[in-house]
Amino acid sequence: MAGRSVGTQGDPIRVALVVSRLQRGGLEQVLLDVAQGLTPRGFRFEVVALHGAGERDGDFEAAGIAVTHLAGRPRIASVVANFVCWAKLLGVLHRIRPHVVQTHLFFGGTLGRIAARAAGVPVVVQADHNFYA
């Protein structure tokens, strides 16, 4: 299938990447590399960062990958902050209507999977980043 468009009728497959923030690190570089590699093959990526702007935002935007900041403050001890962040994320997912949501790390994974299911996203993938993965 190399070089073929994988979207229906040539439409791109929309993928939302849910992360806490785009800092400098291995996760961010992998996401950028994957998005750049798959975009010519019929995928369209959008990064949804739960927190505010991060150091790598410009790298993604320069590559043509949209970045949405929720400016949320998810915290383990704050049900209200987590709910507000989840509600914002749910709104973004309804707007971009992704075919796939890929979530990363603790808050991105937890809030992202719940919001993706609530939004009716057909494919939800959690990528683990730890010593065991």
GROMACS .gro file of N, CA and C in nm:
model
  399
    1MET      N    1   0.081  -0.119   0.000
    1MET     CA    2   0.000   0.000   0.000
    1MET      C    3   0.086   0.126   0.000
    2ALA      N    4   0.213   0.111  -0.016
    2ALA     CA    5   0.301   0.228  -0.013
    2ALA      C    6   0.258   0.329  -0.119
    3GLY      N    7   0.246   0.453  -0.075
    3GLY     CA    8   0.213   0.560  -0.167
    3GLY      C    9   0.066   0.576  -0.197
    4ARG      N   10  -0.020   0.486  -0.149
    4ARG     CA   11  -0.163   0.497  -0.175
    4ARG      C   12  -0.230   0.585  -0.073
    5SER      N   13  -0.334   0.653  -0.117
    5SER     CA   14  -0.417   0.730  -0.024
    5SER      C   15  -0.505   0.633   0.052
    6VAL      N   16  -0.505   0.641   0.183
    6VAL     CA   17  -0.582   0.546   0.263
    6VAL      C   18  -0.715   0.603   0.308
    7GLY      N   19  -0.740   0.730   0.284
    7GLY     CA   20  -0.866   0.790   0.324
    7GLY      C   21  -0.979   0.748   0.230
    8THR      N   22  -1.102   0.753   0.277
    8THR     CA   23  -1.218   0.721   0.196
    8THR      C   24  -1.231   0.823   0.084
    9GLN      N   25  -1.247   0.775  -0.039
    9GLN     CA   26  -1.264   0.864  -0.154
    9GLN      C   27  -1.151   0.967  -0.163
   10GLY      N   28  -1.034   0.935  -0.112
   10GLY     CA   29  -0.922   1.028  -0.115
   10GLY      C   30  -0.921   1.126   0.001
   11ASP      N   31  -1.025   1.123   0.086
   11ASP     CA   32  -1.026   1.210   0.204
   11ASP      C   33  -0.924   1.158   0.304
   12PRO      N   34  -0.856   1.247   0.375
   12PRO     CA   35  -0.756   1.201   0.472
   12PRO      C   36  -0.819   1.134   0.593
   13ILE      N   37  -0.745   1.044   0.653
   13ILE     CA   38  -0.783   0.987   0.782
   13ILE      C   39  -0.739   1.087   0.888
   14ARG      N   40  -0.834   1.135   0.966
   14ARG     CA   41  -0.806   1.236   1.068
   14ARG      C   42  -0.764   1.168   1.198
   15VAL      N   43  -0.648   1.210   1.250
   15VAL     CA   44  -0.592   1.154   1.373
   15VAL      C   45  -0.569   1.267   1.472
   16ALA      N   46  -0.625   1.252   1.592
   16ALA     CA   47  -0.599   1.347   1.701
   16ALA      C   48  -0.497   1.284   1.795
   17LEU      N   49  -0.391   1.356   1.822
   17LEU     CA   50  -0.287   1.312   1.915
   17LEU      C   51  -0.306   1.392   2.044
   18VAL      N   52  -0.343   1.325   2.153
   18VAL     CA   53  -0.371   1.393   2.279
   18VAL      C   54  -0.250   1.378   2.371
   19VAL      N   55  -0.193   1.492   2.409
   19VAL     CA   56  -0.075   1.496   2.496
   19VAL      C   57  -0.097   1.600   2.605
   20SER      N   58  -0.012   1.596   2.707
   20SER     CA   59  -0.020   1.699   2.811
   20SER      C   60   0.029   1.833   2.758
   21ARG      N   61   0.145   1.831   2.695
   21ARG     CA   62   0.208   1.953   2.643
   21ARG      C   63   0.321   1.910   2.549
   22LEU      N   64   0.355   1.994   2.453
   22LEU     CA   65   0.463   1.963   2.360
   22LEU      C   66   0.594   2.020   2.411
   23GLN      N   67   0.660   1.944   2.497
   23GLN     CA   68   0.790   1.983   2.551
   23GLN      C   69   0.900   1.927   2.461
   24ARG      N   70   1.023   1.947   2.500
   24ARG     CA   71   1.136   1.885   2.430
   24ARG      C   72   1.157   1.746   2.488
   25GLY      N   73   1.140   1.646   2.405
   25GLY     CA   74   1.159   1.511   2.454
   25GLY      C   75   1.136   1.409   2.344
   26GLY      N   76   1.156   1.284   2.381
   26GLY     CA   77   1.144   1.175   2.286
   26GLY      C   78   1.003   1.155   2.234
   27LEU      N   79   0.903   1.165   2.321
   27LEU     CA   80   0.764   1.149   2.279
   27LEU      C   81   0.730   1.249   2.169
   28GLU      N   82   0.764   1.374   2.191
   28GLU     CA   83   0.731   1.479   2.096
   28GLU      C   84   0.801   1.456   1.961
   29GLN      N   85   0.927   1.411   1.966
   29GLN     CA   86   0.999   1.386   1.841
   29GLN      C   87   0.937   1.269   1.765
   30VAL      N   88   0.897   1.164   1.837
   30VAL     CA   89   0.832   1.050   1.772
   30VAL      C   90   0.701   1.094   1.706
   31LEU      N   91   0.621   1.171   1.778
   31LEU     CA   92   0.494   1.218   1.721
   31LEU      C   93   0.517   1.301   1.595
   32LEU      N   94   0.614   1.389   1.600
   32LEU     CA   95   0.645   1.473   1.484
   32LEU      C   96   0.690   1.387   1.366
   33ASP      N   97   0.779   1.292   1.391
   33ASP     CA   98   0.829   1.205   1.285
   33ASP      C   99   0.717   1.122   1.222
   34VAL      N  100   0.632   1.065   1.307
   34VAL     CA  101   0.521   0.982   1.257
   34VAL      C  102   0.425   1.068   1.175
   35ALA      N  103   0.388   1.183   1.228
   35ALA     CA  104   0.294   1.270   1.156
   35ALA      C  105   0.351   1.315   1.022
   36GLN      N  106   0.478   1.352   1.020
   36GLN     CA  107   0.540   1.395   0.894
   36GLN      C  108   0.549   1.278   0.796
   37GLY      N  109   0.575   1.159   0.847
   37GLY     CA  110   0.587   1.043   0.759
   37GLY      C  111   0.455   0.994   0.703
   38LEU      N  112   0.348   1.007   0.780
   38LEU     CA  113   0.218   0.955   0.736
   38LEU      C  114   0.130   1.057   0.665
   39THR      N  115   0.158   1.184   0.682
   39THR     CA  116   0.076   1.286   0.615
   39THR      C  117   0.072   1.267   0.464
   40PRO      N  118   0.185   1.240   0.397
   40PRO     CA  119   0.180   1.219   0.252
   40PRO      C  120   0.105   1.092   0.212
   41ARG      N  121   0.076   1.004   0.307
   41ARG     CA  122   0.008   0.878   0.278
   41ARG      C  123  -0.141   0.883   0.309
   42GLY      N  124  -0.194   1.001   0.327
   42GLY     CA  125  -0.338   1.013   0.343
   42GLY      C  126  -0.387   1.034   0.485
   43PHE      N  127  -0.301   1.077   0.574
   43PHE     CA  128  -0.341   1.105   0.712
   43PHE      C  129  -0.332   1.255   0.738
   44ARG      N  130  -0.420   1.305   0.824
   44ARG     CA  131  -0.411   1.444   0.869
   44ARG      C  132  -0.411   1.443   1.021
   45PHE      N  133  -0.311   1.505   1.080
   45PHE     CA  134  -0.291   1.503   1.225
   45PHE      C  135  -0.325   1.637   1.287
   46GLU      N  136  -0.376   1.631   1.409
   46GLU     CA  137  -0.391   1.750   1.492
   46GLU      C  138  -0.350   1.710   1.633
   47VAL      N  139  -0.264   1.791   1.692
   47VAL     CA  140  -0.222   1.768   1.830
   47VAL      C  141  -0.314   1.847   1.921
   48VAL      N  142  -0.363   1.783   2.026
   48VAL     CA  143  -0.442   1.851   2.127
   48VAL      C  144  -0.362   1.846   2.257
   49ALA      N  145  -0.312   1.961   2.299
   49ALA     CA  146  -0.232   1.971   2.421
   49ALA      C  147  -0.322   2.016   2.536
   50LEU      N  148  -0.330   1.935   2.640
   50LEU     CA  149  -0.419   1.966   2.752
   50LEU      C  150  -0.377   2.092   2.825
   51HIS      N  151  -0.246   2.112   2.840
   51HIS     CA  152  -0.195   2.232   2.906
   51HIS      C  153  -0.175   2.341   2.802
   52GLY      N  154  -0.111   2.447   2.839
   52GLY     CA  155  -0.084   2.558   2.748
   52GLY      C  156   0.026   2.524   2.649
   53ALA      N  157   0.080   2.628   2.588
   53ALA     CA  158   0.182   2.613   2.486
   53ALA      C  159   0.307   2.545   2.541
   54GLY      N  160   0.375   2.473   2.452
   54GLY     CA  161   0.498   2.404   2.489
   54GLY      C  162   0.612   2.444   2.397
   55GLU      N  163   0.729   2.397   2.429
   55GLU     CA  164   0.850   2.434   2.354
   55GLU      C  165   0.849   2.386   2.209
   56ARG      N  166   0.778   2.278   2.178
   56ARG     CA  167   0.783   2.220   2.044
   56ARG      C  168   0.666   2.261   1.955
   57ASP      N  169   0.577   2.347   2.002
   57ASP     CA  170   0.461   2.386   1.922
   57ASP      C  171   0.501   2.433   1.783
   58GLY      N  172   0.602   2.519   1.777
   58GLY     CA  173   0.645   2.575   1.650
   58GLY      C  174   0.694   2.471   1.551
   59ASP      N  175   0.758   2.365   1.602
   59ASP     CA  176   0.806   2.259   1.514
   59ASP      C  177   0.689   2.188   1.445
   60PHE      N  178   0.583   2.164   1.521
   60PHE     CA  179   0.466   2.098   1.465
   60PHE      C  180   0.395   2.190   1.366
   61GLU      N  181   0.376   2.314   1.405
   61GLU     CA  182   0.308   2.409   1.318
   61GLU      C  183   0.386   2.432   1.189
   62ALA      N  184   0.519   2.437   1.198
   62ALA     CA  185   0.603   2.454   1.079
   62ALA      C  186   0.589   2.335   0.984
   63ALA      N  187   0.558   2.218   1.039
   63ALA     CA  188   0.539   2.098   0.958
   63ALA      C  189   0.396   2.087   0.906
   64GLY      N  190   0.312   2.188   0.935
   64GLY     CA  191   0.175   2.185   0.888
   64GLY      C  192   0.080   2.104   0.974
   65ILE      N  193   0.121   2.076   1.097
   65ILE     CA  194   0.039   1.998   1.189
   65ILE      C  195  -0.026   2.095   1.287
   66ALA      N  196  -0.158   2.097   1.288
   66ALA     CA  197  -0.231   2.189   1.375
   66ALA      C  198  -0.210   2.151   1.521
   67VAL      N  199  -0.199   2.252   1.606
   67VAL     CA  200  -0.186   2.231   1.750
   67VAL      C  201  -0.295   2.313   1.819
   68THR      N  202  -0.375   2.246   1.901
   68THR     CA  203  -0.479   2.312   1.979
   68THR      C  204  -0.442   2.304   2.125
   69HIS      N  205  -0.444   2.419   2.193
   69HIS     CA  206  -0.413   2.423   2.336
   69HIS      C  207  -0.542   2.439   2.415
   70LEU      N  208  -0.560   2.355   2.514
   70LEU     CA  209  -0.680   2.366   2.596
   70LEU      C  210  -0.657   2.454   2.718
   71ALA      N  211  -0.533   2.483   2.749
   71ALA     CA  212  -0.497   2.564   2.866
   71ALA      C  213  -0.563   2.509   2.991
   72GLY      N  214  -0.574   2.377   2.995
   72GLY     CA  215  -0.633   2.311   3.112
   72GLY      C  216  -0.532   2.295   3.223
   73ARG      N  217  -0.580   2.258   3.337
   73ARG     CA  218  -0.496   2.233   3.453
   73ARG      C  219  -0.535   2.101   3.518
   74PRO      N  220  -0.528   1.990   3.442
   74PRO     CA  221  -0.566   1.864   3.504
   74PRO      C  222  -0.472   1.829   3.619
   75ARG      N  223  -0.530   1.783   3.728
   75ARG     CA  224  -0.453   1.744   3.846
   75ARG      C  225  -0.522   1.624   3.910
   76ILE      N  226  -0.444   1.538   3.968
   76ILE     CA  227  -0.500   1.420   4.032
   76ILE      C  228  -0.601   1.459   4.139
   77ALA      N  229  -0.574   1.562   4.216
   77ALA     CA  230  -0.658   1.597   4.331
   77ALA      C  231  -0.772   1.692   4.297
   78SER      N  232  -0.792   1.728   4.171
   78SER     CA  233  -0.894   1.826   4.138
   78SER      C  234  -0.996   1.771   4.039
   79VAL      N  235  -1.108   1.726   4.091
   79VAL     CA  236  -1.214   1.673   4.006
   79VAL      C  237  -1.267   1.782   3.914
   80VAL      N  238  -1.284   1.902   3.965
   80VAL     CA  239  -1.338   2.013   3.885
   80VAL      C  240  -1.244   2.047   3.769
   81ALA      N  241  -1.115   2.062   3.797
   81ALA     CA  242  -1.019   2.095   3.691
   81ALA      C  243  -1.014   1.985   3.586
   82ASN      N  244  -1.020   1.861   3.628
   82ASN     CA  245  -1.018   1.749   3.533
   82ASN      C  246  -1.144   1.748   3.447
   83PHE      N  247  -1.259   1.776   3.508
   83PHE     CA  248  -1.384   1.778   3.432
   83PHE      C  249  -1.383   1.891   3.330
   84VAL      N  250  -1.337   2.009   3.370
   84VAL     CA  251  -1.331   2.123   3.278
   84VAL      C  252  -1.240   2.091   3.159
   85CYS      N  253  -1.125   2.033   3.187
   85CYS     CA  254  -1.032   1.996   3.080
   85CYS      C  255  -1.094   1.890   2.989
   86TRP      N  256  -1.161   1.792   3.048
   86TRP     CA  257  -1.227   1.687   2.970
   86TRP      C  258  -1.335   1.747   2.880
   87ALA      N  259  -1.414   1.839   2.933
   87ALA     CA  260  -1.521   1.901   2.855
   87ALA      C  261  -1.464   1.980   2.737
   88LYS      N  262  -1.353   2.051   2.759
   88LYS     CA  263  -1.288   2.124   2.649
   88LYS      C  264  -1.239   2.026   2.543
   89LEU      N  265  -1.178   1.917   2.587
   89LEU     CA  266  -1.127   1.816   2.495
   89LEU      C  267  -1.242   1.754   2.415
   90LEU      N  268  -1.351   1.724   2.481
   90LEU     CA  269  -1.468   1.668   2.413
   90LEU      C  270  -1.516   1.764   2.303
   91GLY      N  271  -1.518   1.893   2.333
   91GLY     CA  272  -1.558   1.993   2.233
   91GLY      C  273  -1.465   1.994   2.113
   92VAL      N  274  -1.336   1.984   2.137
   92VAL     CA  275  -1.238   1.981   2.027
   92VAL      C  276  -1.259   1.856   1.942
   93LEU      N  277  -1.280   1.741   2.007
   93LEU     CA  278  -1.300   1.617   1.931
   93LEU      C  279  -1.427   1.623   1.848
   94HIS      N  280  -1.531   1.685   1.899
   94HIS     CA  281  -1.653   1.702   1.819
   94HIS      C  282  -1.626   1.793   1.698
   95ARG      N  283  -1.540   1.893   1.717
   95ARG     CA  284  -1.508   1.985   1.607
   95ARG      C  285  -1.426   1.918   1.498
   96ILE      N  286  -1.322   1.844   1.535
   96ILE     CA  287  -1.232   1.788   1.433
   96ILE      C  288  -1.276   1.650   1.384
   97ARG      N  289  -1.366   1.585   1.456
   97ARG     CA  290  -1.422   1.454   1.418
   97ARG      C  291  -1.314   1.355   1.371
   98PRO      N  292  -1.223   1.320   1.457
   98PRO     CA  293  -1.116   1.229   1.415
   98PRO      C  294  -1.167   1.087   1.394
   99HIS      N  295  -1.100   1.017   1.305
   99HIS     CA  296  -1.125   0.874   1.287
   99HIS      C  297  -1.050   0.795   1.394
  100VAL      N  298  -0.937   0.851   1.438
  100VAL     CA  299  -0.850   0.786   1.536
  100VAL      C  300  -0.806   0.889   1.640
  101VAL      N  301  -0.808   0.849   1.766
  101VAL     CA  302  -0.747   0.929   1.873
  101VAL      C  303  -0.635   0.845   1.933
  102GLN      N  304  -0.515   0.901   1.936
  102GLN     CA  305  -0.403   0.835   2.002
  102GLN      C  306  -0.366   0.920   2.123
  103THR      N  307  -0.366   0.857   2.241
  103THR     CA  308  -0.340   0.930   2.364
  103THR      C  309  -0.204   0.892   2.421
  104HIS      N  310  -0.147   0.985   2.499
  104HIS     CA  311  -0.013   0.966   2.552
  104HIS      C  312  -0.005   1.013   2.696
  105LEU      N  313   0.073   0.941   2.775
  105LEU     CA  314   0.103   0.974   2.914
  105LEU      C  315  -0.024   0.970   3.001
  106PHE      N  316  -0.012   1.007   3.129
  106PHE     CA  317  -0.121   0.983   3.223
  106PHE      C  318  -0.246   1.065   3.194
  107PHE      N  319  -0.236   1.197   3.197
  107PHE     CA  320  -0.356   1.278   3.178
  107PHE      C  321  -0.406   1.273   3.035
  108GLY      N  322  -0.315   1.276   2.940
  108GLY     CA  323  -0.357   1.263   2.801
  108GLY      C  324  -0.430   1.132   2.777
  109GLY      N  325  -0.377   1.025   2.838
  109GLY     CA  326  -0.439   0.894   2.823
  109GLY      C  327  -0.572   0.882   2.893
  110THR      N  328  -0.576   0.928   3.017
  110THR     CA  329  -0.699   0.914   3.096
  110THR      C  330  -0.811   1.000   3.039
  111LEU      N  331  -0.788   1.130   3.030
  111LEU     CA  332  -0.893   1.220   2.981
  111LEU      C  333  -0.920   1.197   2.832
  112GLY      N  334  -0.815   1.169   2.756
  112GLY     CA  335  -0.831   1.149   2.612
  112GLY      C  336  -0.915   1.028   2.577
  113ARG      N  337  -0.893   0.917   2.643
  113ARG     CA  338  -0.971   0.796   2.613
  113ARG      C  339  -1.117   0.814   2.649
  114ILE      N  340  -1.143   0.875   2.764
  114ILE     CA  341  -1.282   0.895   2.806
  114ILE      C  342  -1.352   0.991   2.709
  115ALA      N  343  -1.286   1.100   2.674
  115ALA     CA  344  -1.346   1.197   2.581
  115ALA      C  345  -1.367   1.136   2.442
  116ALA      N  346  -1.270   1.058   2.395
  116ALA     CA  347  -1.282   0.996   2.263
  116ALA      C  348  -1.401   0.901   2.258
  117ARG      N  349  -1.418   0.822   2.362
  117ARG     CA  350  -1.533   0.730   2.366
  117ARG      C  351  -1.664   0.809   2.371
  118ALA      N  352  -1.667   0.916   2.450
  118ALA     CA  353  -1.788   0.998   2.460
  118ALA      C  354  -1.819   1.067   2.327
  119ALA      N  355  -1.716   1.099   2.250
  119ALA     CA  356  -1.735   1.165   2.121
  119ALA      C  357  -1.766   1.067   2.009
  120GLY      N  358  -1.762   0.938   2.038
  120GLY     CA  359  -1.793   0.838   1.938
  120GLY      C  360  -1.682   0.811   1.839
  121VAL      N  361  -1.558   0.838   1.879
  121VAL     CA  362  -1.444   0.812   1.790
  121VAL      C  363  -1.431   0.661   1.772
  122PRO      N  364  -1.423   0.613   1.647
  122PRO     CA  365  -1.422   0.468   1.625
  122PRO      C  366  -1.297   0.394   1.671
  123VAL      N  367  -1.181   0.460   1.668
  123VAL     CA  368  -1.056   0.394   1.706
  123VAL      C  369  -0.984   0.480   1.809
  124VAL      N  370  -0.955   0.420   1.925
  124VAL     CA  371  -0.885   0.490   2.033
  124VAL      C  372  -0.765   0.405   2.072
  125VAL      N  373  -0.647   0.466   2.072
  125VAL     CA  374  -0.523   0.394   2.101
  125VAL      C  375  -0.448   0.468   2.211
  126GLN      N  376  -0.405   0.395   2.314
  126GLN     CA  377  -0.322   0.452   2.420
  126GLN      C  378  -0.179   0.406   2.396
  127ALA      N  379  -0.087   0.499   2.387
  127ALA     CA  380   0.055   0.466   2.372
  127ALA      C  381   0.121   0.481   2.508
  128ASP      N  382   0.174   0.372   2.560
  128ASP     CA  383   0.242   0.377   2.690
  128ASP      C  384   0.387   0.419   2.671
  129HIS      N  385   0.432   0.503   2.760
  129HIS     CA  386   0.571   0.551   2.759
  129HIS      C  387   0.625   0.531   2.900
  130ASN      N  388   0.687   0.416   2.922
  130ASN     CA  389   0.743   0.388   3.054
  130ASN      C  390   0.855   0.288   3.039
  131PHE      N  391   0.907   0.242   3.148
  131PHE     CA  392   1.018   0.147   3.144
  131PHE      C  393   0.977   0.010   3.093
  132TYR      N  394   0.849  -0.020   3.096
  132TYR     CA  395   0.801  -0.152   3.058
  132TYR      C  396   0.752  -0.159   2.915
  133ALA      N  397   0.729  -0.044   2.852
  133ALA     CA  398   0.671  -0.044   2.716
  133ALA      C  399   0.776  -0.074   2.612
   0.00000   0.00000   0.00000
